Short mmCIF file of N, CA and C in Angstrom, two decimals:
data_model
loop_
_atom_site.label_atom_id
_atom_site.label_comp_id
_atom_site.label_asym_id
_atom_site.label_seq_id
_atom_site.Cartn_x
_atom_site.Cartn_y
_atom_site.Cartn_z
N UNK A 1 -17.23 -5.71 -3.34
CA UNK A 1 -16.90 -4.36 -2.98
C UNK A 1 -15.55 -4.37 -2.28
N UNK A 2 -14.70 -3.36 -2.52
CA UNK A 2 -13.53 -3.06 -1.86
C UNK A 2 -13.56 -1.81 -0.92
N UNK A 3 -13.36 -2.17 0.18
CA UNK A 3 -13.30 -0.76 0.82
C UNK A 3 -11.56 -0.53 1.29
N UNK A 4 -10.88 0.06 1.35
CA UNK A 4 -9.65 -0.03 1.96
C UNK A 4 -9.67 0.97 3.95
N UNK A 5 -8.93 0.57 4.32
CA UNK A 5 -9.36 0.85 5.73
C UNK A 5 -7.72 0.97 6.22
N UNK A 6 -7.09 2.44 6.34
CA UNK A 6 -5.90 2.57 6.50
C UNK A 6 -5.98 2.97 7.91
N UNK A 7 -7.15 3.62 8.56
CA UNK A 7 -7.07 4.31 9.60
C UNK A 7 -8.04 3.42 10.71
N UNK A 8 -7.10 3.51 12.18
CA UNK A 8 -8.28 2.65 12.58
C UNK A 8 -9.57 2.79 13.32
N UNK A 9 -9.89 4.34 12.45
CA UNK A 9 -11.25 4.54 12.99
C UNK A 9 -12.33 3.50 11.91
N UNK A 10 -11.72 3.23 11.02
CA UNK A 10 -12.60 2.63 10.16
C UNK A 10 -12.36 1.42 10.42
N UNK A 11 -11.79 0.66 10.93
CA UNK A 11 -11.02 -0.62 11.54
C UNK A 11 -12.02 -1.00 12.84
N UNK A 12 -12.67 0.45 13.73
CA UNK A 12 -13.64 0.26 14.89
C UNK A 12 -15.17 0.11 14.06
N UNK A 13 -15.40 0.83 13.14
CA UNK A 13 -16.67 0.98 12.15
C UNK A 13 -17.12 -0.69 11.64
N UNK A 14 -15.68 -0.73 11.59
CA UNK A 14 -16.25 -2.13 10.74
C UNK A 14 -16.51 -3.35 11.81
N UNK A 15 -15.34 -3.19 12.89
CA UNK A 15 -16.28 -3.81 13.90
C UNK A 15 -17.57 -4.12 14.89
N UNK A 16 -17.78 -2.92 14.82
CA UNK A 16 -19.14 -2.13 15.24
C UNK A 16 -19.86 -2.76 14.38
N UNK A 17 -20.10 -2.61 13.24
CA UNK A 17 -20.89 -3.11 12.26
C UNK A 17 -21.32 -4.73 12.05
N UNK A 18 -20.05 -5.71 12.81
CA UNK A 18 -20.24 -6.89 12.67
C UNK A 18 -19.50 -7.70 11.33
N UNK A 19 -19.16 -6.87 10.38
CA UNK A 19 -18.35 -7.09 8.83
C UNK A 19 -17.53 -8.16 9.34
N UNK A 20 -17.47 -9.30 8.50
CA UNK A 20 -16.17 -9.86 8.82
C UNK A 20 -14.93 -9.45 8.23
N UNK A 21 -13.98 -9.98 9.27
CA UNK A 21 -12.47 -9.54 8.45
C UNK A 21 -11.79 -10.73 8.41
N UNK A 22 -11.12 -10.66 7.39
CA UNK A 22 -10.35 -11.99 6.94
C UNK A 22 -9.11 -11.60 6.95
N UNK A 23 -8.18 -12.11 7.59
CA UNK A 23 -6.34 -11.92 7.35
C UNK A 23 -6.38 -13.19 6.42
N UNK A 24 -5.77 -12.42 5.78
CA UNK A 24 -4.63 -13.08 5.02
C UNK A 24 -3.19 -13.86 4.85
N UNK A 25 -2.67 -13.34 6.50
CA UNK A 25 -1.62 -14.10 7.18
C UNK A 25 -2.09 -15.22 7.57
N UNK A 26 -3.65 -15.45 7.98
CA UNK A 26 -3.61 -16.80 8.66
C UNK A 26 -3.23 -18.32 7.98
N UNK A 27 -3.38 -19.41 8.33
CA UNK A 27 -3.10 -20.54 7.96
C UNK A 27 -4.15 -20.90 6.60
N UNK A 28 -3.73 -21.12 5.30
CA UNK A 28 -4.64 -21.05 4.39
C UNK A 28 -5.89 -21.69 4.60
N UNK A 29 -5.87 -22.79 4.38
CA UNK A 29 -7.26 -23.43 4.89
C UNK A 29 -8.18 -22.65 6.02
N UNK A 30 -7.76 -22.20 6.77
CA UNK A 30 -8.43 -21.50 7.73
C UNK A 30 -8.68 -20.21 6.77
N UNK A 31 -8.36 -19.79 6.15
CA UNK A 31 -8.87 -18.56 5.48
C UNK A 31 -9.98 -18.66 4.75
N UNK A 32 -9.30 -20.18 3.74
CA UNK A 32 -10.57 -20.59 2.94
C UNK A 32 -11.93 -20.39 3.39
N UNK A 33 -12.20 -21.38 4.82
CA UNK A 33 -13.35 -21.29 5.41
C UNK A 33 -14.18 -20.04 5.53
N UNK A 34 -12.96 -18.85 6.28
CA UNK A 34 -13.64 -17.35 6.64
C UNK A 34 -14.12 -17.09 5.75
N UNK A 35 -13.61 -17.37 4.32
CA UNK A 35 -14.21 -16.67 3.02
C UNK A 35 -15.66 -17.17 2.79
N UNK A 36 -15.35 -18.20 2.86
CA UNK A 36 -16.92 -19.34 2.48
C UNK A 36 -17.77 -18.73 3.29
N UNK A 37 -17.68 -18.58 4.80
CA UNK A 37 -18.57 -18.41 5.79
C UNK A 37 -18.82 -17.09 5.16
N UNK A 38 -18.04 -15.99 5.41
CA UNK A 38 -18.27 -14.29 4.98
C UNK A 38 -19.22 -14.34 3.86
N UNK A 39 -19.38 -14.65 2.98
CA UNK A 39 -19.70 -14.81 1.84
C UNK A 39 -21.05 -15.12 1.69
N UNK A 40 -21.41 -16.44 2.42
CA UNK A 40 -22.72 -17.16 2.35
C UNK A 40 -23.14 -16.34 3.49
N UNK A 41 -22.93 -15.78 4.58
CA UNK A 41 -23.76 -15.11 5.46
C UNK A 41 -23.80 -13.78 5.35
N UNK A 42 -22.34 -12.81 4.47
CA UNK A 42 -23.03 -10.93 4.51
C UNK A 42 -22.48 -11.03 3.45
N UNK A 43 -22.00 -11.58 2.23
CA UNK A 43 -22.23 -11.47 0.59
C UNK A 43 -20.83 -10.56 0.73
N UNK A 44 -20.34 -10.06 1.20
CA UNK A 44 -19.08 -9.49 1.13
C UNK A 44 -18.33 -9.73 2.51
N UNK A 45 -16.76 -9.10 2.59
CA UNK A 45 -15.90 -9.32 4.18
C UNK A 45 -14.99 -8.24 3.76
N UNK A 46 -14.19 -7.85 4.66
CA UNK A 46 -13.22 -7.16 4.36
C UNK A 46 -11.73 -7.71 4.34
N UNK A 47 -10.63 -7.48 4.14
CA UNK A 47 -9.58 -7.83 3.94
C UNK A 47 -8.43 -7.15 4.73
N UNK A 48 -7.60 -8.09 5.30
CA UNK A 48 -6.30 -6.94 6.04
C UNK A 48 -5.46 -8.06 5.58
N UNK A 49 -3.75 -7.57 5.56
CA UNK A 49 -2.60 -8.56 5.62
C UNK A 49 -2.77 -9.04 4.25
N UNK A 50 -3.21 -8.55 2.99
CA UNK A 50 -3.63 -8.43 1.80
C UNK A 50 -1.99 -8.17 0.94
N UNK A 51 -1.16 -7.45 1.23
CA UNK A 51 0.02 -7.39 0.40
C UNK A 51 0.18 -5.77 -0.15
N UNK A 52 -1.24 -5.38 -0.64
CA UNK A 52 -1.55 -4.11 -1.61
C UNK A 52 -1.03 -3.30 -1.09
N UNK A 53 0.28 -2.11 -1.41
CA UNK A 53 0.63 -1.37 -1.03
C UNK A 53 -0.43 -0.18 -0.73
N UNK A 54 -0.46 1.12 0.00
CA UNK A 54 -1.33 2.02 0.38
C UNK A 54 -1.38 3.12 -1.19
N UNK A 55 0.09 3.18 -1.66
CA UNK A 55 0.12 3.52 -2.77
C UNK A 55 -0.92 3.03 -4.05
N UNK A 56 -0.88 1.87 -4.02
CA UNK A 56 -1.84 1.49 -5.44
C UNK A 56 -3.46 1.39 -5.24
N UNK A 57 -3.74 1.07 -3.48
CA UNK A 57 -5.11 1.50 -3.05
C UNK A 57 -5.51 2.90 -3.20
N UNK A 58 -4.55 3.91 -3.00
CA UNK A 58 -5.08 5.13 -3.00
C UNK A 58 -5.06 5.43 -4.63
N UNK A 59 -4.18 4.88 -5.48
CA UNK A 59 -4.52 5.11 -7.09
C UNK A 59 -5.55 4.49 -7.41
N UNK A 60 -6.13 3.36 -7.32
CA UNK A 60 -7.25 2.84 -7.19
C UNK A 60 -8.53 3.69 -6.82
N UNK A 61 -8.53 4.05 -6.03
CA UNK A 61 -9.21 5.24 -5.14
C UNK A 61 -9.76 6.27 -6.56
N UNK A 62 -8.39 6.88 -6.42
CA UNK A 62 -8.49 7.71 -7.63
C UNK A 62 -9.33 7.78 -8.71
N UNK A 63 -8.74 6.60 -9.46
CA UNK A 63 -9.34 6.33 -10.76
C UNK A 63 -10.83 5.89 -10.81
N UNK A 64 -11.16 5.27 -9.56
CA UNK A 64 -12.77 4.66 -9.86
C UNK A 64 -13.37 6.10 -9.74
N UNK A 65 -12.96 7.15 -8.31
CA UNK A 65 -13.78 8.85 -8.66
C UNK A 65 -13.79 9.43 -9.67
N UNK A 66 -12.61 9.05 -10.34
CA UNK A 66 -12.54 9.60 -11.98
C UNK A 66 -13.56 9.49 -12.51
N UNK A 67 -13.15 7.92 -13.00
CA UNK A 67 -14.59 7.46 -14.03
C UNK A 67 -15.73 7.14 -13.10
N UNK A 68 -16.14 7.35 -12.25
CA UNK A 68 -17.75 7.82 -11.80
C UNK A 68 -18.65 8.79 -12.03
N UNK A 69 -17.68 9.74 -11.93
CA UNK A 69 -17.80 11.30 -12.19
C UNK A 69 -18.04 11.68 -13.32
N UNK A 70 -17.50 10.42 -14.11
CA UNK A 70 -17.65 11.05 -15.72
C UNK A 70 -19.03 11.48 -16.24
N UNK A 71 -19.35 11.70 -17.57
CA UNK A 71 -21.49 11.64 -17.69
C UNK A 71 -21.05 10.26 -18.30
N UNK A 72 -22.84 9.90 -18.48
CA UNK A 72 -23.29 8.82 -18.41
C UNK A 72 -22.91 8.25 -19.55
N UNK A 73 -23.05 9.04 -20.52
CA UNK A 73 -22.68 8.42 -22.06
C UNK A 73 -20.94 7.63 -21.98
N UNK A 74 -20.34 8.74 -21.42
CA UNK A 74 -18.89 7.71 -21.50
C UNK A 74 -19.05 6.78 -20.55
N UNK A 75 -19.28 6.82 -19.23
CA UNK A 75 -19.06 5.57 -18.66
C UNK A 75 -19.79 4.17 -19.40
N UNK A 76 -20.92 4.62 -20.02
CA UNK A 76 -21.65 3.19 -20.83
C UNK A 76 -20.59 3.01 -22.31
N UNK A 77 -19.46 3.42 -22.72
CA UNK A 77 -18.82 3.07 -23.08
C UNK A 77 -17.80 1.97 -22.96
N UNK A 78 -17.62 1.59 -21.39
CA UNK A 78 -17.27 0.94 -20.52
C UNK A 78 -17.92 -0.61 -20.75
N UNK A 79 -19.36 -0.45 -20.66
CA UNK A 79 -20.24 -1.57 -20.60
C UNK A 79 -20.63 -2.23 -22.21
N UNK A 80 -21.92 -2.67 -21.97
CA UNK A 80 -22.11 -3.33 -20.65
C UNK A 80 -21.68 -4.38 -19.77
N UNK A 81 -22.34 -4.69 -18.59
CA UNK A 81 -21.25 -6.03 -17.56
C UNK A 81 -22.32 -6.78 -17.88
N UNK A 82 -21.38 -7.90 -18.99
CA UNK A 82 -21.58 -9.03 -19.09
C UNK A 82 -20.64 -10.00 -19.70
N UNK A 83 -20.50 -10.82 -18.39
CA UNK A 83 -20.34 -9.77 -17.27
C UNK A 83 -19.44 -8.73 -16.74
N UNK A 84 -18.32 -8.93 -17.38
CA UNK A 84 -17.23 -7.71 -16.79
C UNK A 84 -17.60 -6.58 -17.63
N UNK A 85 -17.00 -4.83 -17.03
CA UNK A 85 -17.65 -4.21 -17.93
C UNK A 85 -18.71 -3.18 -16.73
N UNK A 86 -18.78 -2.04 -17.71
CA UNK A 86 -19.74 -0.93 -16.69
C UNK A 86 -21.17 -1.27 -16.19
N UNK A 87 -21.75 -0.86 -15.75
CA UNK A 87 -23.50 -1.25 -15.42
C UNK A 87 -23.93 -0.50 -14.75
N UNK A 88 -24.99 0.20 -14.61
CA UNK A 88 -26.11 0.52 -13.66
C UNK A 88 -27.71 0.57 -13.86
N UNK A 89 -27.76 -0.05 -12.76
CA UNK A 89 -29.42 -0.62 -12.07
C UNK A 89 -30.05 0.41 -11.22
N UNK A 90 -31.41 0.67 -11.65
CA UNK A 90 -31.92 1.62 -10.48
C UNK A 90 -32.10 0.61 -9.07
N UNK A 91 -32.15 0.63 -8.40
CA UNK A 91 -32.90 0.06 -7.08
C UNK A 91 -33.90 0.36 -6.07
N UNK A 92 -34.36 -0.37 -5.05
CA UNK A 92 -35.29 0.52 -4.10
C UNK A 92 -36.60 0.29 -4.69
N UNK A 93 -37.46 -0.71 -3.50
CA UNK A 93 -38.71 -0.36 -3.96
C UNK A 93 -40.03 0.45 -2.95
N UNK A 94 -39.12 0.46 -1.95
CA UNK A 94 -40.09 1.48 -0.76
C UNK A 94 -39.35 3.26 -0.25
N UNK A 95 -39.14 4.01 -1.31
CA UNK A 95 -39.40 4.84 -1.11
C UNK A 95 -37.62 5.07 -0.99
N UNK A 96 -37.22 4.75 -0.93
CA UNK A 96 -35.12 4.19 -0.80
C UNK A 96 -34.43 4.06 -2.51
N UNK A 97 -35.30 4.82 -3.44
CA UNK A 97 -34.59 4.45 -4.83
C UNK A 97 -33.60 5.30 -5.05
N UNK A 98 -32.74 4.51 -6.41
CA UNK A 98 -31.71 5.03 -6.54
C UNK A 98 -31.05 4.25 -7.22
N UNK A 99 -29.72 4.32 -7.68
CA UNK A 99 -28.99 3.96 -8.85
C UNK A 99 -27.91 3.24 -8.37
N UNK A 100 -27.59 2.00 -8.52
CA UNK A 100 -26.42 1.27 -8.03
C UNK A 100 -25.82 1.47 -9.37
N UNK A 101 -24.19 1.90 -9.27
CA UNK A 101 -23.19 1.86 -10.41
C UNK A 101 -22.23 0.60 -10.28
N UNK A 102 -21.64 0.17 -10.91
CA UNK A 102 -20.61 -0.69 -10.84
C UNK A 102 -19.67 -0.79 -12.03
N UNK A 103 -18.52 -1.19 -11.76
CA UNK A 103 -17.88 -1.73 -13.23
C UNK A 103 -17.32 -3.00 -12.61
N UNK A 104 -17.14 -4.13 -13.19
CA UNK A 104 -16.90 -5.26 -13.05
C UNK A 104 -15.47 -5.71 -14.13
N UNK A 105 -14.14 -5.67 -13.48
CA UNK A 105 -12.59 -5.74 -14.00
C UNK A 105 -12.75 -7.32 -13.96
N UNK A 106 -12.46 -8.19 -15.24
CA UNK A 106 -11.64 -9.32 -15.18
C UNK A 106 -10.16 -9.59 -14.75
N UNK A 107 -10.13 -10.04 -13.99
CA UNK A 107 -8.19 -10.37 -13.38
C UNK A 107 -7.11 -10.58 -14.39
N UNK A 108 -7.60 -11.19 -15.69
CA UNK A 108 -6.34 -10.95 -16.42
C UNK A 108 -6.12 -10.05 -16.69
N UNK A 109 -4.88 -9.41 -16.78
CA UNK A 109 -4.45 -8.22 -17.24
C UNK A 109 -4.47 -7.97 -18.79
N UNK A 110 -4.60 -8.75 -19.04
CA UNK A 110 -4.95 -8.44 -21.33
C UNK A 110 -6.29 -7.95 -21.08
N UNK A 111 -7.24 -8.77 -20.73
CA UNK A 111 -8.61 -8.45 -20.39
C UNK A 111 -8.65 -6.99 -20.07
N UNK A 112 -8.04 -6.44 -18.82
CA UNK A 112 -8.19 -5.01 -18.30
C UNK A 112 -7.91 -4.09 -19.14
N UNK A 113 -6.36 -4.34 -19.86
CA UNK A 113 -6.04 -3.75 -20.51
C UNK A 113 -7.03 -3.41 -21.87
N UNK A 114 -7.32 -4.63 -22.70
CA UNK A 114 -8.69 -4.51 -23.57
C UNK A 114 -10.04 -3.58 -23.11
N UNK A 115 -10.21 -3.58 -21.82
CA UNK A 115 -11.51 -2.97 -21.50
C UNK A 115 -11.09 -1.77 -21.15
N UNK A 116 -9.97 -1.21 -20.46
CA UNK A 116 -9.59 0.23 -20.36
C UNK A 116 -9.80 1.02 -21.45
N UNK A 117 -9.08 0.80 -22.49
CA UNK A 117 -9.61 1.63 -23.78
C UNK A 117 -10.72 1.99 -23.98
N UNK A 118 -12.14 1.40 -23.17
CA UNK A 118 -13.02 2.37 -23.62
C UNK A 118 -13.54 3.26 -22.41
N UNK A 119 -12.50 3.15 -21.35
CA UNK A 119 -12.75 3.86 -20.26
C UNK A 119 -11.69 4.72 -19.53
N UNK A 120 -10.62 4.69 -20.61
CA UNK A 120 -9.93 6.03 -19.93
C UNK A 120 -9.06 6.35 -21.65
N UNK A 121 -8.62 7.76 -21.70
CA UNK A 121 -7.50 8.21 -22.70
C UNK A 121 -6.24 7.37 -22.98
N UNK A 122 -6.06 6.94 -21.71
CA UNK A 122 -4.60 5.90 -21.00
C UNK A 122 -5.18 5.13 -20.54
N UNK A 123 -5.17 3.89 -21.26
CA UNK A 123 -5.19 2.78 -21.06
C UNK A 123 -4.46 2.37 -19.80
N UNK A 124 -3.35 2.42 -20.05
CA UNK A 124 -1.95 2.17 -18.82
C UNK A 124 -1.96 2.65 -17.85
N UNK A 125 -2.92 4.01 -17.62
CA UNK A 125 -3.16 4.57 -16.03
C UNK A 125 -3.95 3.77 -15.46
N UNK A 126 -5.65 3.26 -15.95
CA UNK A 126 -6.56 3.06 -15.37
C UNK A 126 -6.32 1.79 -14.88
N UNK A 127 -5.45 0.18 -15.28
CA UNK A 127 -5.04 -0.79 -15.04
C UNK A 127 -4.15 -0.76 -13.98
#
């Protein structure tokens, strides 16, 4: 999961919460570890000192409300993730159900580009 966190009320949230945060400035090896640790103990961490301009997080932003929003038939156009690729799972077995969505992007960019086409008009926006 990506959350982006520009403001630092969400910067206190996440501390409050216990989330780890990982810089990215620190000494690599030392990062390595945070990751390993974050990972094997809350399955996700958050990220600061990352590089990503605020610009391409907030297009990012964008585009996943896009295609969330869409109906169901196009987004399973997307899928399925296997593993990269659209998906959703109901969840919840005490009374807490509900639908986890996801789409799962491979890092190469041919890859993205290949899988955009069945999830946006423009290929070249959604990448």
């Amino acid at each position: 999961m990506v959350v982006p966190s520009p403001t630092p009320a969400r910067t206190r949230k996440t501390k409050a919460l216990g989330i780890p945060t990982i810089d990215l400035s620190l000494d690599r090896s030392n990062v390595s570890e945070l990751i390993v640790r974050a990972c094997e103990e809350y399955g996700f961490f958050k990220v600061m000192n990352h590089g990503v301009g605020e610009g391409v997080i907030a297009r990012l932003e964008e585009e996943a409300v896009h295609f969330f929003s869409k109906p169901a038939p196009e987004k399973h156009r997307a899928g399925p993730a296997s593993p990269f690729g659209y998906g959703c799972k109901s969840i919840g077995c005490n009374g807490d159900m509900g639908e986890l969505e996801y789409l799962l992007l491979h890092t190469n960019p041919l890859s993205v580009f290949e899988r955009s086409k069945t999830i946006s008009n423009d290929p070249s926006d959604f990448r």
